[in-house]
């Protein structure tokens, strides 16, 4: 416990009103983060009922940008929220009656799961993996834990939140209903929390707001063009070759030699019909240009102009397209990004290309030379580079 005078000076600002207001902002950020995260997961592992649209082409750019920004914004909000409720987290009795037990348990789970999600997510945006588990699976599973704990927490806390929000001008202990759940302000008596207290609370709310805004601006620049210069926390906001960042270089993927080899061929396979294409063969086919963003799951994105062969035109030179999903394979010999599957809906789209050029130049090696897939409204991770094989699935 804090010494009594210090406790008296500190606890008034840590009221239920502050906790409830920061909590609402945090709840909104977490809800946005959870929904956009689910969307991203479903696009990458589509359940049968899920149909992600082809247009607008930048929708995923927006939802995934919102995912990373809302997650980063939640970090200062969680810290302020924890600070605001800190004395009550350890209020006696620690466990007590069943309702209190449920409340304590859900809080422990909630704080743990939320901190886990925010920290692993932040590290992922920095491509920094100081752990042994596989990020996406764990991050996905933990999202349900966090969301479930949050719902229980909200249900249990609803009376406190309502009481706290009903008193905008001061922060006296909430009515009896709140006490039954969380005894507020054990150290300070109501008489001690009058004069300076609303100002201190406002200062904390301002601090939470500024913290959230700074956090948002520090990552928003990696996906919002006009904020690019502000993206101090964004590892891949900088310009890569041909005006687009590179996530994984040809050297890192171990494909440099095969991509430049004279005997390079792209194999296109529809059922039994198969054809091989050199890069010159692809250049000789009708060329189409499309403006499509590359939008990485890690939150960065960039607008780009691609030129190449329309996928459906390329398939048509091999045989009739049976309206099935299509599998793309890269020159990589291992790794989880060497293949991707494109739903039939995107295969039919006129702006889905086997791209040969980027922003007016031949693709550089790091962007996928000799050719790469670029489809509208898809996560970057599914825009396979260094294509070696395109196969229409049975
Ligand atoms: N073959 C292959 N394709 C790949 C990758 C990869 O590692 N291997 N990375 C993907 C990821 S995660 C992204 S975000 C985009 C980035 O494309 P860029 O490097 O051209 O910007 O490429 C995708 N295509
Ligand atoms: Mo990515």
JSON list of C-alpha atoms and ligand atoms in Angstrom, two decimals, residues 127 236 247-248 294-300 337 379-382, ligand 2:
[
{"chain": "A", "resi": 127, "resn": "UNK", "atom": "CA", "xyz": [9.23, -8.38, -37.92]},
{"chain": "A", "resi": 236, "resn": "UNK", "atom": "CA", "xyz": [9.03, -0.54, -43.60]},
{"chain": "A", "resi": 247, "resn": "UNK", "atom": "CA", "xyz": [9.17, -7.37, -47.30]},
{"chain": "A", "resi": 248, "resn": "UNK", "atom": "CA", "xyz": [11.48, -10.22, -48.18]},
{"chain": "A", "resi": 294, "resn": "UNK", "atom": "CA", "xyz": [0.34, -3.79, -51.94]},
{"chain": "A", "resi": 295, "resn": "UNK", "atom": "CA", "xyz": [-0.99, -4.09, -48.38]},
{"chain": "A", "resi": 296, "resn": "UNK", "atom": "CA", "xyz": [1.08, -6.17, -45.98]},
{"chain": "A", "resi": 297, "resn": "UNK", "atom": "CA", "xyz": [-0.59, -7.90, -43.04]},
{"chain": "A", "resi": 298, "resn": "UNK", "atom": "CA", "xyz": [2.01, -6.17, -40.91]},
{"chain": "A", "resi": 299, "resn": "UNK", "atom": "CA", "xyz": [0.31, -2.84, -41.52]},
{"chain": "A", "resi": 300, "resn": "UNK", "atom": "CA", "xyz": [2.36, -1.10, -44.15]},
{"chain": "A", "resi": 337, "resn": "UNK", "atom": "CA", "xyz": [5.20, -17.95, -48.36]},
{"chain": "A", "resi": 379, "resn": "UNK", "atom": "CA", "xyz": [-3.16, -9.22, -48.29]},
{"chain": "A", "resi": 380, "resn": "UNK", "atom": "CA", "xyz": [0.44, -8.73, -49.42]},
{"chain": "A", "resi": 381, "resn": "UNK", "atom": "CA", "xyz": [1.39, -12.14, -48.11]},
{"chain": "A", "resi": 382, "resn": "UNK", "atom": "CA", "xyz": [-0.79, -13.75, -50.81]},
{"chain": "B", "resi": 2, "resn": "LIG", "atom": "MO1", "xyz": [3.44, -9.06, -45.84]}
]
